[in-house]
Amino acid sequence: SAVISQKPSRDICQRGTSLTIQCQVDSQVTMMFWYRQQPGQSLTLIATANQGSEATYESGFVIDKFPISRPNLTFSTLTVSNMSPEDSSIYLCSVRENTEAFFGQGTRLTVV
Amino acid sequence: SQQGEEDPQALSIQEGENATMNCSYKTSINNLQWYRQNSGRGLVHLILIRSNEREKHSGRLRVTLDTSKKSSSLLITASRAADTASYFCATAPTGGFKTIFGAGTRLFVKA
């Protein structure tokens, strides 16, 4: 099973700033996925990141707000730009091996 | 909406009782998975059931899948206080690569 390391594990940020979250996988994967979990809510898919191409964003999420990099098959970053308190959430990266999904421990972001 | 429906949204039971959570989804699927999350921490994978399976057991967990009704249930038998957590179903739609989560059930087991 894939092992996913995510950092930072948590951060408190000022509104208007940006935070980049890193996700490292211990094996090469074609697709990586970024999710957001708002307080008390379920996980919502932000985008799918493929190596060598632009990320595919879900409805309600845009590249200017959540730029994603995927420089190789084991690494991806998600940036939360121009943050506001509404961006306070847990952000998780995920990969799929065969048909099972694996998750990092998440980044708990608080915007003040 | 990305999410399927789960019910109940919240469930409070006594230790030793059984807890049943239900999940409905919208599209045909390859498989369905159940996850547990303690207090906003990381997700713990509990069990995966494939679209050609109807029931699966793992320890105190029993999962059923009814693809004709697009629904699944998770039964936790002889619950313990340590089972207190949020439980999510997640589907892998046929022909796709995403994992789509249900709204989740918050389970509280009273000692």
Tab-separated table of C-alpha atoms in Angstrom:
chain	number	residue	atom	x	y	z
A	1	SER	CA	0.000	0.000	0.000
A	2	ALA	CA	1.133	3.515	-0.791
A	3	VAL	CA	2.601	5.629	1.986
A	4	ILE	CA	1.905	9.340	1.680
A	5	SER	CA	3.753	12.070	3.561
A	6	GLN	CA	2.193	15.472	3.733
A	7	LYS	CA	3.581	18.664	5.145
A	8	PRO	CA	3.046	20.859	6.942
A	9	SER	CA	0.731	18.921	9.222
A	10	ARG	CA	-0.809	22.167	10.395
A	11	ASP	CA	-0.371	25.891	10.015
A	12	ILE	CA	-1.928	29.142	11.112
A	13	CYS	CA	-1.774	31.786	8.409
A	14	GLN	CA	-2.720	35.405	8.022
A	15	ARG	CA	-5.472	36.295	5.592
A	16	GLY	CA	-4.208	37.426	2.210
A	17	THR	CA	-1.167	35.169	2.295
A	18	SER	CA	-0.577	31.858	0.512
A	19	LEU	CA	0.404	28.430	1.772
A	20	THR	CA	1.943	25.608	-0.226
A	21	ILE	CA	1.267	22.060	0.913
A	22	GLN	CA	3.575	19.263	-0.156
A	23	CYS	CA	2.677	15.650	-0.790
A	24	GLN	CA	5.255	12.893	-1.250
A	25	VAL	CA	4.385	9.306	-2.188
A	26	ASP	CA	6.690	6.340	-1.706
A	27	SER	CA	5.917	4.946	-5.155
A	28	GLN	CA	5.326	6.291	-8.632
A	29	VAL	CA	1.697	7.065	-9.350
A	30	THR	CA	0.013	8.474	-12.392
A	31	MET	CA	-2.638	10.489	-10.621
A	32	MET	CA	-2.662	12.343	-7.359
A	33	PHE	CA	-5.771	13.889	-5.864
A	34	TRP	CA	-6.272	16.868	-3.595
A	35	TYR	CA	-9.242	17.085	-1.236
A	36	ARG	CA	-10.588	19.707	1.113
A	37	GLN	CA	-12.463	18.936	4.305
A	38	GLN	CA	-14.169	21.923	5.818
A	39	PRO	CA	-14.953	21.843	9.548
A	40	GLY	CA	-17.546	19.203	10.327
A	41	GLN	CA	-17.927	18.270	6.672
A	42	SER	CA	-16.955	15.440	4.379
A	43	LEU	CA	-14.137	15.419	1.851
A	44	THR	CA	-14.593	17.325	-1.386
A	45	LEU	CA	-12.311	16.719	-4.348
A	46	ILE	CA	-10.479	19.858	-5.433
A	47	ALA	CA	-8.518	18.570	-8.401
A	48	THR	CA	-6.714	15.688	-10.018
A	49	ALA	CA	-3.009	16.184	-10.697
A	50	ASN	CA	-1.287	14.330	-13.527
A	51	GLN	CA	2.415	14.482	-14.139
A	52	GLY	CA	3.260	16.508	-17.216
A	53	SER	CA	-0.098	18.179	-17.660
A	54	GLU	CA	-2.273	20.781	-15.991
A	55	ALA	CA	-4.425	19.677	-13.122
A	56	THR	CA	-8.117	19.025	-13.693
A	57	TYR	CA	-10.294	21.019	-11.315
A	58	GLU	CA	-13.708	20.124	-9.992
A	59	SER	CA	-16.650	22.459	-10.179
A	60	GLY	CA	-16.240	25.311	-7.734
A	61	PHE	CA	-12.447	25.201	-7.670
A	62	VAL	CA	-10.159	27.286	-9.897
A	63	ILE	CA	-6.485	27.228	-10.694
A	64	ASP	CA	-5.890	30.823	-9.606
A	65	LYS	CA	-7.033	29.982	-6.091
A	66	PHE	CA	-5.569	26.475	-5.845
A	67	PRO	CA	-2.558	26.176	-8.152
A	68	ILE	CA	-1.132	22.675	-8.273
A	69	SER	CA	2.250	21.419	-9.354
A	70	ARG	CA	3.138	17.863	-10.308
A	71	PRO	CA	6.799	17.843	-11.267
A	72	ASN	CA	7.263	14.065	-11.106
A	73	LEU	CA	5.450	10.820	-10.391
A	74	THR	CA	5.992	10.894	-6.610
A	75	PHE	CA	5.401	14.506	-5.646
A	76	SER	CA	2.769	17.225	-5.837
A	77	THR	CA	2.041	20.567	-4.230
A	78	LEU	CA	-1.185	22.432	-3.623
A	79	THR	CA	-1.104	26.155	-2.949
A	80	VAL	CA	-3.967	27.906	-1.226
A	81	SER	CA	-3.711	31.473	-2.491
A	82	ASN	CA	-4.883	34.773	-1.054
A	83	MET	CA	-6.334	33.002	1.933
A	84	SER	CA	-9.417	34.021	3.825
A	85	PRO	CA	-10.912	32.505	6.998
A	86	GLU	CA	-13.265	30.478	4.770
A	87	ASP	CA	-10.220	28.527	3.570
A	88	SER	CA	-9.715	27.115	7.057
A	89	SER	CA	-9.955	23.387	6.422
A	90	ILE	CA	-8.042	20.151	6.332
A	91	TYR	CA	-6.389	19.560	2.986
A	92	LEU	CA	-5.541	15.975	2.042
A	93	CYS	CA	-3.697	14.421	-0.838
A	94	SER	CA	-4.555	10.981	-2.079
A	95	VAL	CA	-3.467	8.349	-4.562
A	96	ARG	CA	-5.111	5.245	-5.880
A	97	GLU	CA	-3.418	1.879	-6.137
A	98	ASN	CA	-5.480	-0.587	-8.104
A	99	THR	CA	-8.901	0.472	-6.902
A	100	GLU	CA	-8.088	1.455	-3.318
A	101	ALA	CA	-7.550	5.061	-2.271
A	102	PHE	CA	-4.797	6.041	0.160
A	103	PHE	CA	-4.549	9.327	2.019
A	104	GLY	CA	-1.961	11.475	3.666
A	105	GLN	CA	-2.535	12.598	7.230
A	106	GLY	CA	-3.728	15.963	6.029
A	107	THR	CA	-2.773	19.574	6.587
A	108	ARG	CA	-4.918	21.458	9.064
A	109	LEU	CA	-5.030	25.072	7.945
A	110	THR	CA	-6.370	27.886	10.077
A	111	VAL	CA	-6.623	31.340	8.530
A	112	VAL	CA	-6.858	34.269	10.907
B	1	SER	CA	-22.917	17.604	-5.600
B	2	GLN	CA	-19.907	15.314	-5.398
B	3	GLN	CA	-21.201	13.608	-2.355
B	4	GLY	CA	-23.586	10.786	-1.880
B	5	GLU	CA	-25.935	10.642	1.036
B	6	GLU	CA	-25.268	9.014	4.363
B	7	ASP	CA	-27.644	8.436	7.185
B	8	PRO	CA	-27.945	8.986	9.942
B	9	GLN	CA	-25.888	12.160	10.094
B	10	ALA	CA	-25.227	11.445	13.737
B	11	LEU	CA	-25.723	8.389	15.910
B	12	SER	CA	-25.366	8.031	19.670
B	13	ILE	CA	-25.418	4.572	21.234
B	14	GLN	CA	-24.349	2.761	24.378
B	15	GLU	CA	-21.237	0.629	24.505
B	16	GLY	CA	-22.064	-2.932	23.506
B	17	GLU	CA	-24.843	-1.974	21.133
B	18	ASN	CA	-24.628	-2.328	17.378
B	19	ALA	CA	-24.282	0.694	15.100
B	20	THR	CA	-25.610	0.750	11.547
B	21	MET	CA	-24.753	3.432	9.047
B	22	ASN	CA	-26.130	3.705	5.527
B	23	CYS	CA	-24.719	5.193	2.363
B	24	SER	CA	-26.318	5.898	-1.005
B	25	TYR	CA	-24.493	6.928	-4.133
B	26	LYS	CA	-25.335	8.228	-7.561
B	27	THR	CA	-23.448	6.369	-10.279
B	28	SER	CA	-22.343	2.840	-11.103
B	29	ILE	CA	-19.199	1.913	-9.231
B	30	ASN	CA	-16.189	-0.389	-9.257
B	31	ASN	CA	-16.087	-0.589	-5.498
B	32	LEU	CA	-17.126	1.123	-2.310
B	33	GLN	CA	-14.925	1.778	0.687
B	34	TRP	CA	-15.588	2.755	4.258
B	35	TYR	CA	-13.255	5.007	6.221
B	36	ARG	CA	-13.059	6.163	9.819
B	37	GLN	CA	-11.818	9.544	10.941
B	38	ASN	CA	-11.115	10.413	14.553
B	39	SER	CA	-11.583	14.070	15.510
B	40	GLY	CA	-10.534	15.574	12.187
B	41	ARG	CA	-7.392	13.497	11.943
B	42	GLY	CA	-6.324	11.306	9.020
B	43	LEU	CA	-8.553	8.756	7.363
B	44	VAL	CA	-8.299	5.115	8.352
B	45	HIS	CA	-9.343	2.632	5.696
B	46	LEU	CA	-11.749	0.071	7.136
B	47	ILE	CA	-12.996	-2.146	4.356
B	48	LEU	CA	-13.444	-2.311	0.592
B	49	ILE	CA	-16.313	-4.098	-1.118
B	50	ARG	CA	-16.307	-4.655	-4.855
B	51	SER	CA	-19.304	-4.158	-7.086
B	52	ASN	CA	-19.721	-7.918	-7.577
B	53	GLU	CA	-19.781	-8.573	-3.826
B	54	ARG	CA	-22.861	-8.315	-1.659
B	55	GLU	CA	-21.456	-8.683	1.831
B	56	LYS	CA	-18.087	-8.547	3.493
B	57	HIS	CA	-16.853	-9.002	7.045
B	58	SER	CA	-13.812	-7.775	8.870
B	59	GLY	CA	-13.669	-8.355	12.608
B	60	ARG	CA	-16.621	-6.492	14.138
B	61	LEU	CA	-17.434	-4.828	10.823
B	62	ARG	CA	-19.997	-6.038	8.338
B	63	VAL	CA	-20.563	-4.228	5.072
B	64	THR	CA	-23.323	-4.868	2.579
B	65	LEU	CA	-23.679	-3.546	-0.933
B	66	ASP	CA	-26.832	-3.366	-3.052
B	67	THR	CA	-25.880	-2.082	-6.495
B	68	SER	CA	-29.484	-2.153	-7.699
B	69	LYS	CA	-30.395	0.366	-5.019
B	70	LYS	CA	-27.002	2.091	-5.139
B	71	SER	CA	-26.644	1.731	-1.399
B	72	SER	CA	-24.360	0.243	1.214
B	73	SER	CA	-24.471	-0.250	4.951
B	74	LEU	CA	-21.796	-0.536	7.597
B	75	LEU	CA	-22.591	-2.453	10.762
B	76	ILE	CA	-20.320	-2.255	13.785
B	77	THR	CA	-21.186	-4.935	16.299
B	78	ALA	CA	-20.579	-4.767	20.033
B	79	SER	CA	-19.481	-1.157	19.814
B	80	ARG	CA	-16.808	0.302	22.068
B	81	ALA	CA	-16.114	3.841	23.220
B	82	ALA	CA	-13.033	3.764	20.962
B	83	ASP	CA	-15.340	3.419	17.957
B	84	THR	CA	-16.417	7.027	18.480
B	85	ALA	CA	-15.500	8.723	15.198
B	86	SER	CA	-16.868	9.916	11.882
B	87	TYR	CA	-17.468	7.239	9.275
B	88	PHE	CA	-17.445	7.923	5.543
B	89	CYS	CA	-18.316	5.832	2.554
B	90	ALA	CA	-16.367	6.483	-0.621
B	91	THR	CA	-17.063	5.225	-4.113
B	92	ALA	CA	-14.853	4.597	-7.110
B	93	PRO	CA	-17.166	5.317	-10.069
B	94	THR	CA	-16.985	3.011	-13.055
B	95	GLY	CA	-14.737	4.330	-15.792
B	96	GLY	CA	-13.293	7.029	-13.590
B	97	PHE	CA	-10.334	7.540	-11.328
B	98	LYS	CA	-11.763	9.725	-8.614
B	99	THR	CA	-12.895	8.675	-5.163
B	100	ILE	CA	-16.116	10.361	-4.144
B	101	PHE	CA	-17.089	10.664	-0.489
B	102	GLY	CA	-20.435	10.541	1.214
B	103	ALA	CA	-21.463	13.125	3.769
B	104	GLY	CA	-20.459	10.949	6.702
B	105	THR	CA	-22.003	9.724	9.939
B	106	ARG	CA	-20.770	10.899	13.326
B	107	LEU	CA	-20.904	8.010	15.755
B	108	PHE	CA	-20.720	8.552	19.489
B	109	VAL	CA	-20.429	5.490	21.702
B	110	LYS	CA	-21.124	6.142	25.345
B	111	ALA	CA	-19.195	4.114	27.892
